């Protein structure tokens, strides 16, 4: 990897925002003859076509569900959703108005925020603390501890449910705090992994300089590490938020009064019904928030995700 | 100083460690402990659970399927992500493209399973996948007018169609071909009351064969093999007269009343054939969620869900590898494939490794996708270890001991993947 | 200095966490005997959940005991299991499977009922309902809601067009199916993807071909599943259910069809004409296909086989007390009275096994007929797959459900399938 050393170092120094590479740079040599230009145009447009087709295929299930959510449940039982393309008259907002008219939906959305926000911020913060110590505070057995912590990724969540329930009972915890802590616990291994790797890639000179200036470790963490590590924090936030927002299993076991949107949807499915008139708009409504979070943070995403692992 | 550092590190690490020990490490140890106990966790059973686990067919299928998942899923998802990452580098709308592909990750996995169950619906009228495949299928082999029909009179199907034996005498001959199993609204609109010509006391005349192909069904009482009032002829059916050597002698086409007439035939024994194309059924679609296909279909859905994740991660890896090496290779005369194969992929290896390992662990822990996508009768055939663990421990009042044993087994399977990952990580650390 | 600050930070954090914890436990813990927690599968907004909440509101009005209700959905067994094992059960659980009741009794989680409940059951219910909630001679619960699973629903339009009258015997049913097939219709939609629909079919046939006595013996596993009576019943059942000429999509198609799809196949897409199942079908057909009772949809009782008397296969929901909270037993006592469910019966979609409930309260012909069939049946048997341990009778892909699915895949393979079911029965009953 020595050949790429300088470039990698540069990338490290300015991790988040590498300017997009122009097309000319990408394909390499600037074309000189018309024949070369034509070949380039051909390969570029065939790539475009392939990608357009891939994108269409990728969007098809989502579009299918969107159209399904705009058709009456009776139509779903009779024909495929694409029939609505030739017969747009059957499209209706009925499913959405009846779902949104349900006052419990608002409660469920709020509850999901109550659950998801602390369940995201707690592990991100804890992992940032731990990641800083694991990357920049030398102590004996540091790497071993790191590997053990990351190794906990292996523990399947389902099996921890019953023992964790007893743990919460011992401490008199239930409902929201139980959900927060459980989500935190199972979000931490990946979070620590990403944080430590990203922080390790930050320029050591800055931290050393701050230490020489007499700044406390806590101050370095707050004033140097957190701002520099923002891309990693942001991408981790996206991951953890999406996960907790969409969680059903943990909520099923630990939630008491606060029922998140996944439980709300499940409630309305009933024992026998496919409930397509509820699930199709419901899946859309519940996906909106993670998508907003994703789009809001996506520019940090790429930089943050791999900060430490690409060398 | 040393001691201070240690304390400092402990302070930074404490919250994470407390939570992890309380809610991950302790439950995990408890699970190992429970795996040596009975269903309710009361009586010690030694290694019985570990023995019982492999006795059940369901578990063996689960192990086989998890193996398929581990082999196929990370491979295809990584390849998909890699190809699309490299290709999308070349277009201006790369960000939009990558975000579009990442969108499924925002949907709960259980919901994704439900979406795909709708996509995979076997009936081409309702399932999008089969509807797409139906376009070429109906072009090359359109369904026949008599699709689904079976004879109510003496006749038998062979490879080429429906065969009726008949005799033509000196005064000609008659033949009745009754059809059941078609709805009234499935026969052409032009159809009228079936002809009674075959029942006519007058013979059709020398050298003439007269026959009726009709729908031998009507509301209420109905006698098989007899043309009755209220039964309709089936128009436009081709009837070929063949001899013993399977040579075609003549062809008739039925009228709106189902009758046809073939003239100029020598007396003798013949057979009439209604060609197989008349009976060709509309394409019924592929049963994607049938027992033998369900795992493959679920993996395809898995590629849809995680492909965008692989694409984004690989693309960000791609953005951070030094451009100069690729440039240099091109200057040296390497073509795009060689650049990809010899320069880009090796440089991306660490990223590909991260993606691959993450996906392998995902494949082993897979469970909500299977619950969402597989119909009840196929949950056994699409079973995976993580799902079997859930089913054992939590269905009904659950067998905690056996479920714990399966969890430990799963843990043992994931362990080598993690060790591999950790060793790779160590090597990288040393390179720093 | 730095360390001190960090410790201070965590101290604050810990305090906040503890405060949240305290806050939450305060609100959920029962305050004296004045509040009980009740769980059932239905969500508080499900029509049945709403109706049940009205019953609970009436209970609160009469006794002053507050009720905290949780609709747990299909995962009720899971959550209940976790909470019982974790030592924090709800006060009252309403269970759809008697097998689950047995499991709970076996683990010492269910509480025996008071004398008032025993008297109330004797006064208002047929003995069968007390028997169903009795384990080893002790009564543990109250069946206040029942279902009739011996109903066959059909597309009225097709029956009228073809001048078909609903069959009353098995042979007539086969003849009707043949007429439908001759006319190009698919006679039956069978929901083989859901195992329980096949077990309902089997139990309906078995109670008619083998009789009630054998049915009870088979339920208690006093005769093995390899018994000749089971083989015979499957042979009869195969005449309709495993006949590819009659069943939508053939046997493979049936195995891909779930319960709702089997209903929409009849009442939405008209791919099939007849579907067997519980009374819920009418409601689902209305919701998913807009089918109206009488004009689009009607039903006939599951026909008699070889002169068998009218028999009803039923299911029900049983309320069980899981704590010694006096409010829990008060609710069970309340549920034995006809007054408790009067409003629910009038609201529709509900059938009570309470003999003293006025039949005229039911809002429409269909629900009255369903209730009448249930109360007047000469033979009443409880759904067998609900009575056996849930690992054997209530688990997707296993036990009875999985066995019958394997049978439908290959009906010639009766011996092997029954041997497998028998092996699983032995394993499940041994526990």
Short mmCIF file of N, CA, C and O in Angstrom, two decimals, chain A residues 123-217:
data_model
loop_
_atom_site.label_atom_id
_atom_site.label_comp_id
_atom_site.label_asym_id
_atom_site.label_seq_id
_atom_site.Cartn_x
_atom_site.Cartn_y
_atom_site.Cartn_z
N UNK A 123 -26.35 5.10 22.47
CA UNK A 123 -25.23 4.27 21.99
C UNK A 123 -24.22 5.08 21.19
O UNK A 123 -23.02 4.79 21.27
N UNK A 124 -24.68 6.08 20.43
CA UNK A 124 -23.72 6.86 19.66
C UNK A 124 -22.77 7.59 20.61
O UNK A 124 -21.55 7.57 20.43
N UNK A 125 -23.34 8.17 21.66
CA UNK A 125 -22.50 8.89 22.61
C UNK A 125 -21.57 7.95 23.37
O UNK A 125 -20.37 8.20 23.49
N UNK A 126 -22.14 6.86 23.88
CA UNK A 126 -21.32 5.92 24.63
C UNK A 126 -20.21 5.36 23.75
O UNK A 126 -19.07 5.17 24.20
N UNK A 127 -20.54 5.06 22.51
CA UNK A 127 -19.56 4.49 21.61
C UNK A 127 -18.50 5.52 21.26
O UNK A 127 -17.33 5.17 21.09
N UNK A 128 -18.89 6.79 21.18
CA UNK A 128 -17.90 7.83 20.90
C UNK A 128 -16.91 7.90 22.05
O UNK A 128 -15.69 7.96 21.83
N UNK A 129 -17.42 7.89 23.29
CA UNK A 129 -16.53 7.90 24.45
C UNK A 129 -15.58 6.71 24.41
O UNK A 129 -14.36 6.85 24.50
N UNK A 130 -16.18 5.53 24.23
CA UNK A 130 -15.37 4.31 24.24
C UNK A 130 -14.39 4.32 23.08
O UNK A 130 -13.23 3.95 23.22
N UNK A 131 -14.87 4.76 21.92
CA UNK A 131 -14.03 4.77 20.73
C UNK A 131 -12.83 5.69 20.91
O UNK A 131 -11.72 5.37 20.50
N UNK A 132 -13.06 6.81 21.59
CA UNK A 132 -11.95 7.73 21.84
C UNK A 132 -10.90 7.07 22.72
O UNK A 132 -9.70 7.09 22.42
N UNK A 133 -11.38 6.44 23.81
CA UNK A 133 -10.44 5.78 24.72
C UNK A 133 -9.68 4.69 23.99
O UNK A 133 -8.46 4.55 24.13
N UNK A 134 -10.38 3.91 23.18
CA UNK A 134 -9.75 2.79 22.50
C UNK A 134 -8.79 3.25 21.42
O UNK A 134 -7.86 2.54 21.05
N UNK A 135 -9.00 4.45 20.90
CA UNK A 135 -8.12 4.91 19.83
C UNK A 135 -6.97 5.76 20.35
O UNK A 135 -5.86 5.66 19.84
N UNK A 136 -7.22 6.58 21.35
CA UNK A 136 -6.23 7.59 21.70
C UNK A 136 -5.72 7.56 23.14
O UNK A 136 -4.86 8.34 23.50
N UNK A 137 -6.28 6.77 24.01
CA UNK A 137 -5.73 6.68 25.37
C UNK A 137 -5.04 5.33 25.49
O UNK A 137 -5.71 4.31 25.57
N UNK A 138 -3.72 5.28 25.47
CA UNK A 138 -3.04 3.99 25.51
C UNK A 138 -3.16 3.36 26.89
O UNK A 138 -2.95 4.05 27.90
N UNK A 139 -3.59 2.14 26.97
CA UNK A 139 -3.56 1.41 28.24
C UNK A 139 -3.38 -0.05 27.91
O UNK A 139 -3.56 -0.49 26.76
N UNK A 140 -3.02 -0.83 28.93
CA UNK A 140 -2.68 -2.23 28.71
C UNK A 140 -3.93 -3.03 28.31
O UNK A 140 -5.00 -2.85 28.87
N UNK A 141 -3.78 -3.89 27.33
CA UNK A 141 -4.90 -4.74 26.92
C UNK A 141 -5.94 -4.00 26.10
O UNK A 141 -7.07 -4.46 25.97
N UNK A 142 -5.57 -2.86 25.55
CA UNK A 142 -6.54 -2.04 24.84
C UNK A 142 -7.11 -2.76 23.62
O UNK A 142 -8.33 -2.84 23.43
N UNK A 143 -6.19 -3.31 22.80
CA UNK A 143 -6.65 -3.96 21.57
C UNK A 143 -7.50 -5.19 21.87
O UNK A 143 -8.49 -5.45 21.21
N UNK A 144 -7.09 -5.94 22.90
CA UNK A 144 -7.86 -7.12 23.28
C UNK A 144 -9.27 -6.71 23.69
O UNK A 144 -10.26 -7.30 23.26
N UNK A 145 -9.35 -5.67 24.50
CA UNK A 145 -10.66 -5.20 24.94
C UNK A 145 -11.51 -4.80 23.74
O UNK A 145 -12.69 -5.14 23.63
N UNK A 146 -10.88 -4.08 22.81
CA UNK A 146 -11.60 -3.67 21.61
C UNK A 146 -12.15 -4.88 20.85
O UNK A 146 -13.32 -4.91 20.47
N UNK A 147 -11.30 -5.88 20.68
CA UNK A 147 -11.75 -7.06 19.93
C UNK A 147 -12.88 -7.77 20.67
O UNK A 147 -13.83 -8.23 20.05
N UNK A 148 -12.79 -7.83 21.98
CA UNK A 148 -13.87 -8.48 22.73
C UNK A 148 -15.18 -7.71 22.54
O UNK A 148 -16.23 -8.29 22.27
N UNK A 149 -15.09 -6.39 22.66
CA UNK A 149 -16.30 -5.58 22.53
C UNK A 149 -16.94 -5.77 21.15
O UNK A 149 -18.14 -5.94 21.01
N UNK A 150 -16.08 -5.74 20.11
CA UNK A 150 -16.61 -5.92 18.76
C UNK A 150 -17.11 -7.35 18.57
O UNK A 150 -18.11 -7.59 17.88
N UNK A 151 -16.42 -8.29 19.22
CA UNK A 151 -16.83 -9.69 19.10
C UNK A 151 -18.24 -9.92 19.59
O UNK A 151 -18.90 -10.89 19.20
N UNK A 152 -18.75 -9.02 20.43
CA UNK A 152 -20.12 -9.19 20.94
C UNK A 152 -21.17 -9.05 19.85
O UNK A 152 -22.34 -9.37 20.06
N UNK A 153 -20.75 -8.57 18.67
CA UNK A 153 -21.65 -8.54 17.50
C UNK A 153 -22.26 -9.92 17.26
O UNK A 153 -23.32 -10.04 16.65
N UNK A 154 -21.56 -10.93 17.71
CA UNK A 154 -21.96 -12.30 17.43
C UNK A 154 -23.21 -12.72 18.20
O UNK A 154 -23.96 -13.58 17.77
N UNK A 155 -23.45 -12.10 19.35
CA UNK A 155 -24.55 -12.57 20.20
C UNK A 155 -25.89 -12.27 19.54
O UNK A 155 -26.20 -11.11 19.25
N UNK A 156 -26.68 -13.30 19.26
CA UNK A 156 -27.98 -13.06 18.63
C UNK A 156 -28.93 -12.40 19.62
O UNK A 156 -29.06 -12.84 20.76
N UNK A 157 -29.57 -11.36 19.16
CA UNK A 157 -30.43 -10.55 20.01
C UNK A 157 -31.55 -11.35 20.66
O UNK A 157 -31.86 -11.16 21.84
N UNK A 158 -32.12 -12.29 19.92
CA UNK A 158 -33.30 -13.00 20.43
C UNK A 158 -33.02 -13.72 21.74
O UNK A 158 -33.86 -13.77 22.63
N UNK A 159 -31.83 -14.27 21.86
CA UNK A 159 -31.58 -15.09 23.03
C UNK A 159 -31.35 -14.26 24.28
O UNK A 159 -31.40 -14.76 25.39
N UNK A 160 -31.09 -12.96 24.08
CA UNK A 160 -30.85 -12.14 25.26
C UNK A 160 -32.17 -11.65 25.86
O UNK A 160 -32.18 -11.11 26.96
N UNK A 161 -33.27 -11.87 25.16
CA UNK A 161 -34.53 -11.26 25.59
C UNK A 161 -34.94 -11.70 27.00
O UNK A 161 -35.23 -10.87 27.84
N UNK A 162 -34.98 -13.02 27.23
CA UNK A 162 -35.48 -13.49 28.52
C UNK A 162 -34.53 -13.12 29.66
O UNK A 162 -34.96 -12.54 30.66
N UNK A 163 -33.21 -13.41 29.52
CA UNK A 163 -32.31 -12.98 30.61
C UNK A 163 -32.34 -11.46 30.83
O UNK A 163 -32.34 -11.01 31.97
N UNK A 164 -32.41 -10.69 29.74
CA UNK A 164 -32.43 -9.23 29.87
C UNK A 164 -33.69 -8.79 30.62
O UNK A 164 -33.66 -7.86 31.42
N UNK A 165 -34.77 -9.48 30.37
CA UNK A 165 -36.02 -9.17 31.05
C UNK A 165 -35.83 -9.30 32.57
O UNK A 165 -36.28 -8.45 33.33
N UNK A 166 -35.14 -10.38 32.98
CA UNK A 166 -34.89 -10.56 34.41
C UNK A 166 -33.98 -9.46 34.95
O UNK A 166 -34.17 -8.98 36.07
N UNK A 167 -32.99 -9.06 34.14
CA UNK A 167 -32.09 -8.00 34.57
C UNK A 167 -32.89 -6.72 34.83
O UNK A 167 -32.77 -6.08 35.88
N UNK A 168 -33.77 -6.36 33.89
CA UNK A 168 -34.57 -5.15 34.05
C UNK A 168 -35.45 -5.23 35.28
O UNK A 168 -35.65 -4.27 36.00
N UNK A 169 -35.99 -6.41 35.51
CA UNK A 169 -36.87 -6.60 36.65
C UNK A 169 -36.12 -6.37 37.96
O UNK A 169 -36.62 -5.72 38.87
N UNK A 170 -34.89 -6.91 37.99
CA UNK A 170 -34.06 -6.74 39.17
C UNK A 170 -33.88 -5.26 39.50
O UNK A 170 -33.87 -4.86 40.66
N UNK A 171 -33.71 -4.44 38.45
CA UNK A 171 -33.49 -3.02 38.68
C UNK A 171 -34.77 -2.21 38.59
O UNK A 171 -34.75 -0.98 38.55
N UNK A 172 -35.90 -2.89 38.51
CA UNK A 172 -37.18 -2.20 38.49
C UNK A 172 -37.39 -1.35 37.25
O UNK A 172 -38.05 -0.32 37.28
N UNK A 173 -36.79 -1.75 36.14
CA UNK A 173 -36.95 -0.99 34.91
C UNK A 173 -37.98 -1.65 34.00
O UNK A 173 -38.07 -2.88 33.93
N UNK A 174 -38.77 -0.83 33.31
CA UNK A 174 -39.64 -1.39 32.28
C UNK A 174 -39.99 -0.27 31.32
O UNK A 174 -39.62 0.88 31.54
N UNK A 175 -40.70 -0.60 30.26
CA UNK A 175 -41.13 0.42 29.31
C UNK A 175 -39.97 1.12 28.63
O UNK A 175 -38.97 0.49 28.27
N UNK A 176 -40.08 2.45 28.52
CA UNK A 176 -39.09 3.21 27.75
C UNK A 176 -37.64 2.98 28.17
O UNK A 176 -36.81 2.67 27.32
N UNK A 177 -37.29 3.12 29.47
CA UNK A 177 -35.87 2.95 29.81
C UNK A 177 -35.35 1.57 29.42
O UNK A 177 -34.22 1.44 28.96
N UNK A 178 -36.20 0.55 29.57
CA UNK A 178 -35.77 -0.80 29.19
C UNK A 178 -35.49 -0.86 27.69
O UNK A 178 -34.48 -1.40 27.25
N UNK A 179 -36.38 -0.26 26.92
CA UNK A 179 -36.17 -0.25 25.46
C UNK A 179 -34.89 0.50 25.11
O UNK A 179 -34.10 0.02 24.28
N UNK A 180 -34.69 1.67 25.73
CA UNK A 180 -33.48 2.45 25.42
C UNK A 180 -32.24 1.64 25.68
O UNK A 180 -31.34 1.57 24.86
N UNK A 181 -32.19 1.06 26.89
CA UNK A 181 -30.96 0.36 27.28
C UNK A 181 -30.74 -0.88 26.41
O UNK A 181 -29.61 -1.17 26.03
N UNK A 182 -31.80 -1.59 26.10
CA UNK A 182 -31.62 -2.81 25.30
C UNK A 182 -31.14 -2.46 23.89
O UNK A 182 -30.22 -3.06 23.37
N UNK A 183 -31.78 -1.46 23.29
CA UNK A 183 -31.32 -1.02 21.96
C UNK A 183 -29.88 -0.53 22.03
O UNK A 183 -29.08 -0.79 21.14
N UNK A 184 -29.56 0.19 23.10
CA UNK A 184 -28.19 0.68 23.26
C UNK A 184 -27.21 -0.48 23.30
O UNK A 184 -26.22 -0.49 22.58
N UNK A 185 -27.54 -1.48 24.12
CA UNK A 185 -26.63 -2.60 24.29
C UNK A 185 -26.35 -3.28 22.95
O UNK A 185 -25.20 -3.58 22.62
N UNK A 186 -27.41 -3.51 22.18
CA UNK A 186 -27.19 -4.25 20.94
C UNK A 186 -26.73 -3.36 19.79
O UNK A 186 -26.34 -3.86 18.73
N UNK A 187 -26.77 -2.04 19.99
CA UNK A 187 -26.21 -1.15 18.98
C UNK A 187 -24.74 -0.88 19.22
O UNK A 187 -24.00 -0.52 18.32
N UNK A 188 -24.29 -1.07 20.48
CA UNK A 188 -22.93 -0.65 20.86
C UNK A 188 -21.80 -1.36 20.12
O UNK A 188 -20.87 -0.69 19.67
N UNK A 189 -21.83 -2.69 19.98
CA UNK A 189 -20.64 -3.31 19.36
C UNK A 189 -20.30 -2.73 18.00
O UNK A 189 -19.14 -2.34 17.76
N UNK A 190 -21.29 -2.61 17.11
CA UNK A 190 -21.02 -2.05 15.79
C UNK A 190 -20.60 -0.58 15.93
O UNK A 190 -19.67 -0.11 15.27
N UNK A 191 -21.28 0.12 16.83
CA UNK A 191 -21.00 1.54 17.01
C UNK A 191 -19.56 1.75 17.49
O UNK A 191 -18.84 2.61 16.97
N UNK A 192 -19.15 0.94 18.45
CA UNK A 192 -17.77 1.07 18.96
C UNK A 192 -16.77 0.78 17.84
O UNK A 192 -15.77 1.48 17.65
N UNK A 193 -17.07 -0.25 17.08
CA UNK A 193 -16.20 -0.62 15.96
C UNK A 193 -16.01 0.56 15.00
O UNK A 193 -14.90 0.94 14.67
N UNK A 194 -17.13 1.16 14.59
CA UNK A 194 -17.05 2.26 13.62
C UNK A 194 -16.35 3.48 14.23
O UNK A 194 -15.50 4.11 13.60
N UNK A 195 -16.70 3.81 15.47
CA UNK A 195 -16.15 5.00 16.11
C UNK A 195 -14.64 4.89 16.30
O UNK A 195 -13.89 5.78 15.94
N UNK A 196 -14.24 3.76 16.87
CA UNK A 196 -12.83 3.59 17.15
C UNK A 196 -12.04 3.65 15.84
O UNK A 196 -11.00 4.31 15.78
N UNK A 197 -12.53 3.00 14.81
CA UNK A 197 -11.81 3.01 13.54
C UNK A 197 -11.74 4.41 12.94
O UNK A 197 -10.74 4.81 12.39
N UNK A 198 -12.84 5.14 13.06
CA UNK A 198 -12.82 6.48 12.48
C UNK A 198 -11.89 7.39 13.26
O UNK A 198 -11.08 8.11 12.69
N UNK A 199 -12.02 7.34 14.61
CA UNK A 199 -11.19 8.21 15.44
C UNK A 199 -9.71 7.89 15.26
O UNK A 199 -8.87 8.78 15.23
N UNK A 200 -9.39 6.60 15.09
CA UNK A 200 -8.00 6.21 14.92
C UNK A 200 -7.42 6.83 13.66
O UNK A 200 -6.21 7.04 13.56
N UNK A 201 -8.30 7.11 12.70
CA UNK A 201 -7.81 7.68 11.44
C UNK A 201 -7.66 9.20 11.50
O UNK A 201 -7.23 9.81 10.53
N UNK A 202 -8.08 9.82 12.59
CA UNK A 202 -7.95 11.28 12.69
C UNK A 202 -6.47 11.65 12.88
O UNK A 202 -5.71 10.87 13.44
N UNK A 203 -6.09 12.84 12.45
CA UNK A 203 -4.67 13.22 12.56
C UNK A 203 -4.23 13.33 14.01
O UNK A 203 -4.81 14.10 14.79
N UNK A 204 -3.23 12.55 14.39
CA UNK A 204 -2.76 12.52 15.77
C UNK A 204 -2.16 13.86 16.19
O UNK A 204 -2.20 14.22 17.38
N UNK A 205 -1.63 14.60 15.22
CA UNK A 205 -0.96 15.86 15.56
C UNK A 205 -1.91 16.82 16.28
O UNK A 205 -1.51 17.50 17.23
N UNK A 206 -3.16 16.85 15.85
CA UNK A 206 -4.12 17.76 16.46
C UNK A 206 -4.32 17.42 17.93
O UNK A 206 -4.37 18.31 18.79
N UNK A 207 -4.46 16.10 18.22
CA UNK A 207 -4.71 15.69 19.59
C UNK A 207 -3.48 15.96 20.46
O UNK A 207 -3.58 16.49 21.56
N UNK A 208 -2.31 15.63 19.89
CA UNK A 208 -1.08 15.89 20.63
C UNK A 208 -0.95 17.38 20.94
O UNK A 208 -0.61 17.78 22.06
N UNK A 209 -1.22 18.17 19.93
CA UNK A 209 -1.13 19.63 20.11
C UNK A 209 -2.05 20.08 21.23
O UNK A 209 -1.66 20.88 22.10
N UNK A 210 -3.27 19.54 21.24
CA UNK A 210 -4.23 19.92 22.28
C UNK A 210 -3.74 19.49 23.65
O UNK A 210 -3.87 20.22 24.63
N UNK A 211 -3.13 18.29 23.70
CA UNK A 211 -2.63 17.81 24.98
C UNK A 211 -1.50 18.69 25.49
O UNK A 211 -1.43 19.01 26.67
N UNK A 212 -0.63 19.08 24.54
CA UNK A 212 0.48 19.93 24.94
C UNK A 212 -0.04 21.27 25.45
O UNK A 212 0.46 21.83 26.41
N UNK A 213 -1.13 21.75 24.85
CA UNK A 213 -1.74 22.99 25.31
C UNK A 213 -2.40 22.84 26.67
O UNK A 213 -2.95 23.80 27.21
N UNK A 214 -2.41 21.61 27.20
CA UNK A 214 -2.95 21.39 28.53
C UNK A 214 -4.44 21.13 28.58
O UNK A 214 -5.05 21.19 29.65
N UNK A 215 -5.03 20.85 27.44
CA UNK A 215 -6.46 20.57 27.44
C UNK A 215 -6.71 19.22 28.11
O UNK A 215 -5.93 18.30 27.96
N UNK A 216 -7.81 19.10 28.85
CA UNK A 216 -8.15 17.83 29.48
C UNK A 216 -8.65 16.87 28.41
O UNK A 216 -9.09 17.29 27.34
N UNK A 217 -8.60 15.56 28.72
CA UNK A 217 -9.06 14.57 27.74
C UNK A 217 -10.54 14.80 27.41
O UNK A 217 -10.98 14.64 26.29
#
